[in-house]
XYZ file of C-alpha atoms in Angstrom:
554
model
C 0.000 0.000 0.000
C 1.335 3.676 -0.971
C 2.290 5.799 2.055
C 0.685 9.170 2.125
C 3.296 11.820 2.394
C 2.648 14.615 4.687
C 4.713 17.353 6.467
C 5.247 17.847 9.985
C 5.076 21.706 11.590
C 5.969 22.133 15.401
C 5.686 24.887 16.929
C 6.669 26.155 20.805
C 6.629 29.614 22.687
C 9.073 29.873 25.989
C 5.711 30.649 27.398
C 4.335 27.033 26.752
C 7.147 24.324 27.037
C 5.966 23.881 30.545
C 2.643 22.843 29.811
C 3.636 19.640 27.966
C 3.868 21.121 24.400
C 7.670 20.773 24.052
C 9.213 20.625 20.517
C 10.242 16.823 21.184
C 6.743 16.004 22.990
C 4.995 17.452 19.830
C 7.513 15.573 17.670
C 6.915 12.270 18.813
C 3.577 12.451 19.017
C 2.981 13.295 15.741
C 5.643 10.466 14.387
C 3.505 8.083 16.695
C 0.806 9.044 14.755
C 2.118 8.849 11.368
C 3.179 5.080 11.733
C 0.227 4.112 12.831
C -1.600 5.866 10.088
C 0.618 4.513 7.320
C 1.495 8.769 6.573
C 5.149 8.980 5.118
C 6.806 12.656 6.982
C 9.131 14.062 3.958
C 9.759 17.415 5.092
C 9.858 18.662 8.921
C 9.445 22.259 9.745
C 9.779 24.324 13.541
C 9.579 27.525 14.920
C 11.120 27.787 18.116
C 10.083 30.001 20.416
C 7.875 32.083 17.889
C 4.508 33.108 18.938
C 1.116 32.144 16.888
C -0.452 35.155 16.984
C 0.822 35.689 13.281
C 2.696 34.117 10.499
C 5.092 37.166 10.098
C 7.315 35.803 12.657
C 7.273 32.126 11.735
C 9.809 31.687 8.378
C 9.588 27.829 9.005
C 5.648 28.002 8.577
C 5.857 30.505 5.463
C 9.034 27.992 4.095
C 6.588 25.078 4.125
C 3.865 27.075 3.058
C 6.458 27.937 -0.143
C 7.106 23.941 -0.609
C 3.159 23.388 -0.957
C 2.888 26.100 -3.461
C 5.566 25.082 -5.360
C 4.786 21.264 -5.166
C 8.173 19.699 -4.497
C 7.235 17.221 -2.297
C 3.760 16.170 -3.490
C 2.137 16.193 0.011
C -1.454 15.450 0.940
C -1.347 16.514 4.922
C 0.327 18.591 7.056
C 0.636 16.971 10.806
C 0.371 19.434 13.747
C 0.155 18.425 17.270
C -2.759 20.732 18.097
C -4.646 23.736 16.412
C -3.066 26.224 18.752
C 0.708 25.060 17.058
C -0.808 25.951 13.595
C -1.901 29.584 14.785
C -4.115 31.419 17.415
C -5.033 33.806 14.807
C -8.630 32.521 13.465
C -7.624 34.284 10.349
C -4.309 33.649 9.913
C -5.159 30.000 10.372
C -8.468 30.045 7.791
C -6.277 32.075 4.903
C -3.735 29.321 5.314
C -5.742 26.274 4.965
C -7.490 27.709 2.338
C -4.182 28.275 0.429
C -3.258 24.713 1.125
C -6.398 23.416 -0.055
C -5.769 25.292 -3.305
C -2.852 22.891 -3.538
C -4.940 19.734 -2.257
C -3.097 19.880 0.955
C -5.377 19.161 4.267
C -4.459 19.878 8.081
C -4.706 17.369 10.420
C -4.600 18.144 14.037
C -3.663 15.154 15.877
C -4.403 15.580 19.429
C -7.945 17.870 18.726
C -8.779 14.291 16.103
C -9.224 17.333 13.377
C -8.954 16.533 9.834
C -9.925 19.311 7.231
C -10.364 16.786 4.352
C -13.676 16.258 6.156
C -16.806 17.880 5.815
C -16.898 18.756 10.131
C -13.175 19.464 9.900
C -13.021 23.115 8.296
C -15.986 24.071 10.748
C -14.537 22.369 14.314
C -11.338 24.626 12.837
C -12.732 27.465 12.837
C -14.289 27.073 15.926
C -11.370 26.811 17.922
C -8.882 28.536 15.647
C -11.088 31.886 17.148
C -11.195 30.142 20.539
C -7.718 29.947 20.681
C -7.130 33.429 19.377
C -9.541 34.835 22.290
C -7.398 32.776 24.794
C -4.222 34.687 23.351
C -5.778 37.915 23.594
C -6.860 37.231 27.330
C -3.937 35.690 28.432
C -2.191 39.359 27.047
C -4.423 41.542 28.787
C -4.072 39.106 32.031
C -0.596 39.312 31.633
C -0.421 43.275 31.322
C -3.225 43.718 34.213
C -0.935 41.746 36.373
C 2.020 44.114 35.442
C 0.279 47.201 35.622
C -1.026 46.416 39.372
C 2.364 45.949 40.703
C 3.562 49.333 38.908
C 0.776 50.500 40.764
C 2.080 49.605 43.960
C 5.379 51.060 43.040
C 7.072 47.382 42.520
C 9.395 46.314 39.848
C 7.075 44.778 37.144
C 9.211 42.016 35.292
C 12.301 42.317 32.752
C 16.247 42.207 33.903
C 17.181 44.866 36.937
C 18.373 47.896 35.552
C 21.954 48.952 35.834
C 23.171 49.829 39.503
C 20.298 47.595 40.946
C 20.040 43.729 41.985
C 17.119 42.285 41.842
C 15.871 40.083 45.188
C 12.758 38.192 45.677
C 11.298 40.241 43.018
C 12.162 44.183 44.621
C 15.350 46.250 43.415
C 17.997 46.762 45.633
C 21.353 49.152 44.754
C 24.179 47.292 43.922
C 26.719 49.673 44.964
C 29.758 49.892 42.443
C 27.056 50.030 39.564
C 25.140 52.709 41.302
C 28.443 54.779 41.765
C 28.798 54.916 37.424
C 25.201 55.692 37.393
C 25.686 58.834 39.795
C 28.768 59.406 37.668
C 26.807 59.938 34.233
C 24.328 62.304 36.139
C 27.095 64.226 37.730
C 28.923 64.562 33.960
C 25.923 64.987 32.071
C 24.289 67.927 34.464
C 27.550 69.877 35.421
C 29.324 70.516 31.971
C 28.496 71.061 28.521
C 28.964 67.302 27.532
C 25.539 65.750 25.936
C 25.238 62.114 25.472
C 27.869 61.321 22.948
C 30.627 63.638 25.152
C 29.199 61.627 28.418
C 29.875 58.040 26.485
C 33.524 58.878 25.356
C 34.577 60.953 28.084
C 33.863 57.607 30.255
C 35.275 55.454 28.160
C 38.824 57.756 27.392
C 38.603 57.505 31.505
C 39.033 53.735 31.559
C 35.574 53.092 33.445
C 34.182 49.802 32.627
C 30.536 48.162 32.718
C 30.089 44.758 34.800
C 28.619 42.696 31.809
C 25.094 42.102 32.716
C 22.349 39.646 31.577
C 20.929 42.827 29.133
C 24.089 44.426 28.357
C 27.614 42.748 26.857
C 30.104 45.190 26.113
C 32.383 46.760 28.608
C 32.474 50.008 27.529
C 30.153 52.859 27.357
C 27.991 53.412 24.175
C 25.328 56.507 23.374
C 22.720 54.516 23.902
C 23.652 53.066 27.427
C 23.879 56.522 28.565
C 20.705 57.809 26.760
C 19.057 55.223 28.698
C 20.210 55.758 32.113
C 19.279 59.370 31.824
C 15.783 58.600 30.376
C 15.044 56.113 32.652
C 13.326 57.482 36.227
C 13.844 54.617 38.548
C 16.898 56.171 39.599
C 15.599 59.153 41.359
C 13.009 56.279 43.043
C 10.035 56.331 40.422
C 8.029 53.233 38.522
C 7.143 53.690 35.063
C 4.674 51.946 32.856
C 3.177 51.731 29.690
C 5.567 54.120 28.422
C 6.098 52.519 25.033
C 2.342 50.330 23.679
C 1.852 48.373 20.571
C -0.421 49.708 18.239
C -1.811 48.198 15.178
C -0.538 48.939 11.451
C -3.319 50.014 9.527
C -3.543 48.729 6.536
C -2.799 45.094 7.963
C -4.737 42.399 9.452
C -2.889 41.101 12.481
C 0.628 43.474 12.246
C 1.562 45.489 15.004
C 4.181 48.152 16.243
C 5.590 49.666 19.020
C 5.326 53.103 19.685
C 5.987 55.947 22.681
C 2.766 56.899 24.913
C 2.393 60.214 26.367
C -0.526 58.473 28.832
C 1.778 55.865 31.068
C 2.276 55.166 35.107
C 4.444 57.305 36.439
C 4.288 55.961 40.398
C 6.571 56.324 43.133
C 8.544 53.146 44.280
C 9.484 50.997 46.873
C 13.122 51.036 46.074
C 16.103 53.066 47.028
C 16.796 55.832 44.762
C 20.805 56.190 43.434
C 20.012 59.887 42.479
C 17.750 62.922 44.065
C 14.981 64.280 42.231
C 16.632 67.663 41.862
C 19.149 65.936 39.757
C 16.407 63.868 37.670
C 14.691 67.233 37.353
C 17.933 68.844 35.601
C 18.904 66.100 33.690
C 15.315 66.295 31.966
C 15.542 69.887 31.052
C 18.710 69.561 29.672
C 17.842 66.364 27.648
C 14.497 68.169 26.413
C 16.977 70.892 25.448
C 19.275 69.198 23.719
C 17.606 66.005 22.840
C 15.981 66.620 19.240
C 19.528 67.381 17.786
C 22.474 65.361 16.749
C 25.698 66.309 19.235
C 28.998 65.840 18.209
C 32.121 63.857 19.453
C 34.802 65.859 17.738
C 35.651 68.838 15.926
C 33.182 70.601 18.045
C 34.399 73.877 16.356
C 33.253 72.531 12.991
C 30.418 73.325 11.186
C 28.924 71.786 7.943
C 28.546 75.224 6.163
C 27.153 74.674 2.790
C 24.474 71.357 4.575
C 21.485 70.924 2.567
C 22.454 73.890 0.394
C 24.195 71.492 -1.664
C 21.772 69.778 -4.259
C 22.209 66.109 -5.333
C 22.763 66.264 -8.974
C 21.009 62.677 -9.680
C 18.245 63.029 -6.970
C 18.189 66.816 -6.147
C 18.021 65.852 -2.209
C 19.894 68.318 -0.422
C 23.992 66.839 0.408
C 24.657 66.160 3.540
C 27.788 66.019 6.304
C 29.821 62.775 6.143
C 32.882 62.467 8.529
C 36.362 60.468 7.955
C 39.590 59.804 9.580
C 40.082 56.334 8.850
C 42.753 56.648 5.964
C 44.984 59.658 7.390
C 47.586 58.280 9.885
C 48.205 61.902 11.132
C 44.689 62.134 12.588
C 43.783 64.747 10.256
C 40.108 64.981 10.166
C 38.410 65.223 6.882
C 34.692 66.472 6.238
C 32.341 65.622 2.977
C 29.305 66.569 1.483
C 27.715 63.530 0.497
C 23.944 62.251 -0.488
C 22.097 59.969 1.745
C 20.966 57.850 -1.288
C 17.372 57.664 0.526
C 14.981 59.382 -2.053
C 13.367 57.987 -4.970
C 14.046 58.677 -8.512
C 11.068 58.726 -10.943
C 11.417 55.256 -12.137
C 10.790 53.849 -8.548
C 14.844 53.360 -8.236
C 16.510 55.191 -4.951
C 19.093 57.228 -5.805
C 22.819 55.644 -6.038
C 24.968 59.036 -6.454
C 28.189 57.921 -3.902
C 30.540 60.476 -4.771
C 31.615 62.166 -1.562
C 32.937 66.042 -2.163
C 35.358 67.435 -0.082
C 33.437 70.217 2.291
C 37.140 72.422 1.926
C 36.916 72.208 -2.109
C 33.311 73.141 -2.327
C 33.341 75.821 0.397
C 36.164 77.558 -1.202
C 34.618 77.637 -4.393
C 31.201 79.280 -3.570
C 33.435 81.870 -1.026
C 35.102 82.651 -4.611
C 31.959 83.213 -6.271
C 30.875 85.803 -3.721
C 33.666 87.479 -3.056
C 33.899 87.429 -7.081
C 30.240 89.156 -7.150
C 31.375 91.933 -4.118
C 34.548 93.018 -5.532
C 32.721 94.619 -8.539
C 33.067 98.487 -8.301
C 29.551 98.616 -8.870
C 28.076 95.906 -6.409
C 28.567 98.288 -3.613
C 26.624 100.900 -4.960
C 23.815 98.902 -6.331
C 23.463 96.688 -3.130
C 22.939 99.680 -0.710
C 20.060 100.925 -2.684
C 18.662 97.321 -1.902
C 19.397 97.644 2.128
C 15.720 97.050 4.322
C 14.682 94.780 1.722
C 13.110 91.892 3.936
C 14.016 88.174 2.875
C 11.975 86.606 0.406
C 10.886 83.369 1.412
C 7.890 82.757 -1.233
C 9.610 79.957 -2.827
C 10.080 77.887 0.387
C 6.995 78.185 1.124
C 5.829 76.707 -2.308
C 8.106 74.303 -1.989
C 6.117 73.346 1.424
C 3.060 73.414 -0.329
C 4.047 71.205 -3.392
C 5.636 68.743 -0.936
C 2.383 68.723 1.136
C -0.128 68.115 -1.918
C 2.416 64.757 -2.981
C 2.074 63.801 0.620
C -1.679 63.879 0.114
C -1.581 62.284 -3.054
C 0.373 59.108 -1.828
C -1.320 58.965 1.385
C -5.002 58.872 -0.831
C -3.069 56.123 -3.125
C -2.155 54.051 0.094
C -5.364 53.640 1.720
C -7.212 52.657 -1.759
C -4.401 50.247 -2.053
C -5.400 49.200 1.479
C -8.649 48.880 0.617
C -7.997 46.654 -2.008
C -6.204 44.433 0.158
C -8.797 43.786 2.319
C -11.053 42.978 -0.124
C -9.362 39.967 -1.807
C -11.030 37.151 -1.952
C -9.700 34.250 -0.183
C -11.064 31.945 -2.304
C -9.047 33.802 -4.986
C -6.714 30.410 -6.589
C -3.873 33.460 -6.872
C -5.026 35.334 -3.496
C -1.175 34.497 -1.914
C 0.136 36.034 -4.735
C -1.916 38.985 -5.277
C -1.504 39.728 -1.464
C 2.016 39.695 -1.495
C 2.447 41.739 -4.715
C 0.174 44.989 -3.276
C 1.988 44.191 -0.062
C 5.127 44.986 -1.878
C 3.299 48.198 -3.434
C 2.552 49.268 0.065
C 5.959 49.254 1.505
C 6.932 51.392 -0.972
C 4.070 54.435 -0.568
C 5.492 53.968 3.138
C 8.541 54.784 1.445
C 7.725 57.984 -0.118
C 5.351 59.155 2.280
C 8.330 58.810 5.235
C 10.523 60.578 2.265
C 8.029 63.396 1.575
C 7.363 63.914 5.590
C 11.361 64.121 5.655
C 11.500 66.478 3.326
C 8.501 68.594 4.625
C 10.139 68.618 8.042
C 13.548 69.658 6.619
C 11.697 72.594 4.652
C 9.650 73.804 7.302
C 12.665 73.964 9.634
C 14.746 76.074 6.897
C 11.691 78.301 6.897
C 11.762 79.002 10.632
C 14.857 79.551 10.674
C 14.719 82.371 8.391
C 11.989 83.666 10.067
C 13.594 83.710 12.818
C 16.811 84.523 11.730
C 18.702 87.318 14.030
C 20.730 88.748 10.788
C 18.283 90.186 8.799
C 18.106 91.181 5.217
C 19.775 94.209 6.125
C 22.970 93.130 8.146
C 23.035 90.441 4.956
C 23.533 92.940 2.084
C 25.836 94.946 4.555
C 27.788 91.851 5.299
C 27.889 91.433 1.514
C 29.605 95.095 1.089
C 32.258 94.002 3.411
C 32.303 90.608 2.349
C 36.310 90.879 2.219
C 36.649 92.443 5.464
C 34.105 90.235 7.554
C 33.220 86.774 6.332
C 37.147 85.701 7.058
C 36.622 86.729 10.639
C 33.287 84.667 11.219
C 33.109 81.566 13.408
C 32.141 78.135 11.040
C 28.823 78.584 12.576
C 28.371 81.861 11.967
C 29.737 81.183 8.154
C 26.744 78.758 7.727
C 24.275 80.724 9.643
C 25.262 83.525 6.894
C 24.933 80.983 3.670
C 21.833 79.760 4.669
C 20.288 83.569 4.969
C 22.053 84.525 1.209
C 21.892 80.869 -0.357
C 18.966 79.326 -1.425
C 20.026 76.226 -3.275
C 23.635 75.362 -5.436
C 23.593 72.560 -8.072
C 26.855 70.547 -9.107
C 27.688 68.225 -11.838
C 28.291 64.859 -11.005
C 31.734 65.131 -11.742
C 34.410 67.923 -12.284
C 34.587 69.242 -16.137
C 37.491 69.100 -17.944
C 38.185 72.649 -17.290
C 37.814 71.901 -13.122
C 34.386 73.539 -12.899
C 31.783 71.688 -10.641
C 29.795 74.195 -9.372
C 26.314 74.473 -11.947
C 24.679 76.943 -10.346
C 23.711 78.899 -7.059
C 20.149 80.083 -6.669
C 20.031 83.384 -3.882
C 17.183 83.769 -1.584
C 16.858 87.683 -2.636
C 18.050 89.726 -5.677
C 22.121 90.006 -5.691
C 23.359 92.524 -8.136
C 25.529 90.945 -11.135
C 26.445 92.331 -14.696
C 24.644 95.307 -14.766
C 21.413 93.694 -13.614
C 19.769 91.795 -10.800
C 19.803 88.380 -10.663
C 18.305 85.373 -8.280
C 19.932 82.606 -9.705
C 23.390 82.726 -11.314
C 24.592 80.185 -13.850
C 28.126 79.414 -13.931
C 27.707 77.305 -16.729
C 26.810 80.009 -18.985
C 29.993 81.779 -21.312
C 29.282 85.544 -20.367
C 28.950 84.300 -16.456
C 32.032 82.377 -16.545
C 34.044 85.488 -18.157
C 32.930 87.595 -15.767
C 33.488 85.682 -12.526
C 37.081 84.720 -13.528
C 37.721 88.725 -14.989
C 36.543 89.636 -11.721
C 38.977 86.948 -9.512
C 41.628 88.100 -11.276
């Protein structure tokens, strides 16, 4: 008699080994069951310790799904120990049987006695597939209550001690030569000008070193170790909970995310505190000061003049600051513009420009330009009859507005797409296929929608800070008169405050000409006098432009 070949899927959560569903207890039940049922098991798939509430976490379930599709094995069954190791979802589990029933596959659940081939089986199955998704869901919200109560009451609720505490029967206690480095990052952090970054190097250039801990295994101290200690307020004595909560991604049936809550527990607590709540309370004003911003770890003096100012010539994103001191064995520090490669072209391609310019090169060359412009006899003159113009920022603003109508546009093209999604028909012989494919279309409207917002946000800041700008059109064209005289004496900060109030954009070729040019253009954010005339944008790639700026540097 032929054997029946079938596959085998085990399944195990750390949270259920100890109720008798091991991986080898599932195992040889369902081999115990094959043999006596004359099945032949030619493929064996397991996901350990994955939960069932999905199958986006489970690539041995979606591998043997693959295997059925593509008919390798020509099986009849698949052999699970019980419903609950196929999935808790009910419709996670009913999509999936239905797409192996496209392929004349059946389940069969050994300990429940389930077989789908049979006219009862597909109903029992649903049945308890949404049973055992309700018994998921409650043993979550048990599981949270429980947690929440004890935050409540000021106790620890669950996860490893934090760093300086111990913990003991289930309460923290200070472990004292941790505690010391966590008074240590407070005291650094609160009583200089160091931010995270400076706190993180300036420990480890001391030679302190972390005790490796069950959550942490690297000796020294990184940004993130010290963000965390300063964020975190059990050491001035407090409980928090529900600070982060996992929210559902729209658009999907059973995916979720975790995201920051502004509505968590916030309770006092029955441990010792390693810091007073004076010093908590500085340490938060100074992190919601400096917090939104990148810090640096070197060349603190430094600044990135011509950042964003800089246009991509392949993608048009603005450049941005890249940092290097790998090749130079005299420590010399060496600063790029570069592009992040993270926007999308028009033929759905991200952008792959990689060459990296050096920030010294390009500076100096748009300094030339100016100073080019200022030294003629007549740009004095010209400019002064200009002076209490205010800055024009009509063009950023457009900008804002075009960027916001795309955003609209893709967000209205991702929720029909999601719409369509949700109406596919199961029953659909090409449903898994279908699904994937708009799944694939959705990622990327996420993609330019988190690429517009970027881009929005980056506008909108420029905006304000011309708005808010303290040199005004005014001290601009006068700085422009005395361009000679005052721009060499600037700080780098000040030099980019003083770009971004004259420059509105500059475009570059790819690569240098043959006659060393690489600047294209550079686009002015108010009328700058040039050749008789007023001009916003100047071309440099234009004959009578070119003569003039080099007559002029000479």
């Amino acid at each position: 008699m032929k054997q029946i070949k079938c596959y085998m899927y085990t399944r195990v959560s750390t949270a259920v080994q100890v109720e008798g569903f091991s991986l080898d207890a599932q195992r040889d039940r369902i081999m115990r069951y094959a043999d006596g049922n004359d099945f032949k098991i030619v493929g064996e798939y397991c996901d350990a310790g994955k939960s069932g509430k999905n199958m986006a976490g489970r690539p041995q379930f979606k591998q043997m799904l693959d295997d059925i599709e593509s008919g390798k094995d020509e099986v009849e069954f698949v052999l699970v120990f019980k419903l609950s190791r196929f999935g808790r979802n009910a419709a996670d589990v009913l999509t999936s049987l239905q797409f192996m029933q496209t392929y004349g596959v059946n389940l069969i659940c050994v300990d429940d006695s389930i077989d789908s081939s049979k006219d009862s089986g597909k109903l029992i199955i649903s049945v308890l597939s949404a049973v055992a998704e309700i018994e998921r869901e409650n043993i979550l919200v048990q599981t949270m209550e429980g947690r929440r109560r004890k935050a409540e009451e000021g106790k620890w609720n669950g996860g490893f001690a934090p760093y300086g505490y111990e913990l003991i029967k289930g309460e923290l206690h200070i472990v004292e030569d941790e505690a010391e480095l966590i008074r240590l990052i407070f005291k650094q952090f609160i009583t200089t000008n160091m931010g995270i970054n400076g706190v993180a190097k300036w420990l480890n250039d001391q030679g302190y070193k972390k005790k490796l801990r069950q959550n942490n295994k690297l000796e020294g101290f990184t940004t993130h170790f010290v963000k965390g200690v300063l964020d975190n307020p059990v050491y001035y004595g407090m409980i928090a909970f529900g600070r982060r909560k996992t929210e559902k991604i729209k658009g999907t049936v059973n995916e979720t995310h975790v995201v920051k809550s502004d509505d968590y527990i916030l309770q006092k607590g029955i441990h010792e505190a390693i810091i007073t709540e004076e010093e908590w309370k500085v340490a938060r004003a100074k992190r919601e000061r400096t917090g939104g911003r990148n810090e640096k770890k070197f060349s603190l003096d430094h600044a990135h003049i011509l950042s964003g100012l800089i246009k991509c010539p392949v993608c048009g994103a603005g450049l941005t600051a890249n940092f290097s001191r790998k090749h130079s064995k005299d420590k010399y520090e060496r600063f790029y513009y570069h592009c992040k490669h993270s926007r999308f072209l028009p033929n759905g391609q991200k952008c792959n420009y990689k060459k990296n310019w050096v920030q010294e090169d390009v500076n100096a060359a748009v300094e030339r330009v100016i100073y080019s412009l200022v030294t003629n006899p007549d740009f004095e003159k010209a400019m002064k009859s200009e002076i209490g113009e205010s800055l024009d920022i009509t063009n950023l603003e457009n900008e804002i507005k075009n960027l916001r109508t795309q955003l609209r546009r893709k967000e209205s093209n991702k929720n029909s797409l999601m719409l369509q999604i949700d109406s596919l028909n199961p029953d659909d012989a090409h449903y898994r296929k279908k699904y994937e494919d708009m799944n694939i279309r959705l990622d990327s409207f996420y993609e330019d929608i988190e690429s517009l917002e970027y881009q929005i946000d980056e506008a909108e800041t420029r905006l304000e800070n011309i708005q808010q700008q303290k040199i005004n059109g005014e001290t601009v064209y006068n700085y422009l008169i005395f361009f000679e005289k005052y721009y060499s004496q600037f700080s780098e900060e000040e030099k980019k405050e003083f770009m971004n109030v004259l420059i509105e954009k500059i475009e570059i070729f790819e690569e240098k000409q043959e006659n060393g040019l690489f600047l294209k253009s550079i686009k002015f954010r108010f009328p700058i006098y040039f050749n008789s005339g007023y001009v916003r944008e100047l071309c440099l790639t234009e004959k009578s432009t070119v003569e003039c700026i080099v007559l002029l540097e000479r």
